[in-house]
Amino acid sequence: MGITVNNTRPDTAKVILVGEMMDGSFDARVMAETDVPYTKYWDNELEQRIIYLHPDQEQLASIVAALNEGRLSLDDLQNFGSSDGGTSDLPI
């Protein structure tokens, strides 16, 4: 089973900011690429990464659940997406 998620398009430039927290959990927000902070977004994060996907809220919840349940790694997630539009098929 998988989900098809829109990639970032140049005319909208929405991305996912994904954070791995100190307790091993993950959180994510969809935001404009220009709004991504250069500092920590979450107080208790270990790291944050930008993923060039533009999911709807249901898809974002599925991505975060897959990260938290270990069905998807942050490294694998970063292999998906594009800034040129189109879609990505995530194996979750």
Short mmCIF file of C-alpha atoms in Angstrom, two decimals:
data_model
loop_
_atom_site.label_atom_id
_atom_site.label_comp_id
_atom_site.label_asym_id
_atom_site.label_seq_id
_atom_site.Cartn_x
_atom_site.Cartn_y
_atom_site.Cartn_z
CA MET A 1 0.00 0.00 0.00
CA GLY A 2 1.24 3.50 -0.73
CA ILE A 3 0.14 7.07 -1.10
CA THR A 4 0.70 9.49 -3.95
CA VAL A 5 1.72 12.94 -2.75
CA ASN A 6 2.17 16.11 -4.77
CA ASN A 7 5.71 17.36 -5.07
CA THR A 8 6.55 20.99 -4.45
CA ARG A 9 5.74 23.23 -7.41
CA PRO A 10 7.81 26.31 -8.22
CA ASP A 11 4.71 28.55 -8.23
CA THR A 12 3.65 27.54 -4.68
CA ALA A 13 6.95 26.44 -3.08
CA LYS A 14 5.32 24.56 -0.18
CA VAL A 15 7.52 22.02 1.60
CA ILE A 16 7.39 19.74 4.62
CA LEU A 17 9.59 20.65 7.56
CA VAL A 18 10.18 17.38 9.43
CA GLY A 19 11.69 17.29 12.88
CA GLU A 20 13.11 14.33 14.77
CA MET A 21 12.66 14.90 18.49
CA MET A 22 14.96 13.98 21.36
CA ASP A 23 12.56 11.21 22.42
CA GLY A 24 12.75 9.58 18.96
CA SER A 25 9.37 10.81 17.76
CA PHE A 26 8.72 12.92 14.67
CA ASP A 27 6.62 15.97 13.87
CA ALA A 28 6.08 17.83 10.61
CA ARG A 29 4.56 21.01 9.24
CA VAL A 30 3.73 22.13 5.72
CA MET A 31 5.00 25.65 5.13
CA ALA A 32 6.23 27.97 2.43
CA GLU A 33 9.85 27.29 1.61
CA THR A 34 10.64 30.91 2.50
CA ASP A 35 9.17 30.40 6.00
CA VAL A 36 11.50 27.53 6.95
CA PRO A 37 13.56 28.74 9.92
CA TYR A 38 17.34 28.55 9.96
CA THR A 39 17.12 27.77 13.67
CA LYS A 40 15.23 25.01 15.49
CA TYR A 41 11.49 25.02 14.87
CA TRP A 42 10.71 22.66 17.77
CA ASP A 43 12.33 23.17 21.18
CA ASN A 44 13.07 19.47 21.74
CA GLU A 45 14.31 18.54 18.26
CA LEU A 46 17.49 16.72 17.36
CA GLU A 47 17.36 17.71 13.71
CA GLN A 48 15.06 19.08 11.07
CA ARG A 49 14.95 18.51 7.34
CA ILE A 50 13.11 20.01 4.41
CA ILE A 51 11.29 17.58 2.12
CA TYR A 52 10.06 18.87 -1.24
CA LEU A 53 6.56 17.42 -0.96
CA HIS A 54 3.24 19.27 -0.64
CA PRO A 55 0.84 16.83 1.06
CA ASP A 56 -2.69 17.56 2.23
CA GLN A 57 -3.35 17.26 5.97
CA GLU A 58 -4.41 13.60 5.77
CA GLN A 59 -1.29 12.68 3.80
CA LEU A 60 0.90 14.61 6.24
CA ALA A 61 -0.67 12.72 9.15
CA SER A 62 0.05 9.42 7.35
CA ILE A 63 3.68 10.42 6.76
CA VAL A 64 4.19 11.39 10.41
CA ALA A 65 2.51 8.16 11.58
CA ALA A 66 4.79 6.10 9.29
CA LEU A 67 7.86 7.88 10.68
CA ASN A 68 6.73 7.38 14.28
CA GLU A 69 5.86 3.73 13.72
CA GLY A 70 9.19 2.98 12.01
CA ARG A 71 7.61 2.12 8.67
CA LEU A 72 9.51 4.98 7.02
CA SER A 73 12.87 6.48 7.94
CA LEU A 74 13.69 10.15 7.63
CA ASP A 75 16.54 9.24 5.27
CA ASP A 76 14.15 7.30 3.03
CA LEU A 77 11.58 10.10 3.10
CA GLN A 78 14.21 12.54 1.90
CA ASN A 79 14.61 10.45 -1.27
CA PHE A 80 11.13 11.54 -2.36
CA GLY A 81 9.87 14.87 -3.60
CA SER A 82 10.97 17.44 -6.11
CA SER A 83 10.83 21.19 -6.54
CA ASP A 84 9.64 20.79 -10.14
CA GLY A 85 6.12 19.49 -9.51
CA GLY A 86 4.74 16.09 -10.32
CA THR A 87 4.02 13.44 -7.70
CA SER A 88 5.85 10.95 -5.52
CA ASP A 89 4.60 7.51 -4.53
CA LEU A 90 5.49 6.90 -0.89
CA PRO A 91 5.56 3.24 0.26
CA ILE A 92 3.46 3.76 3.38
#
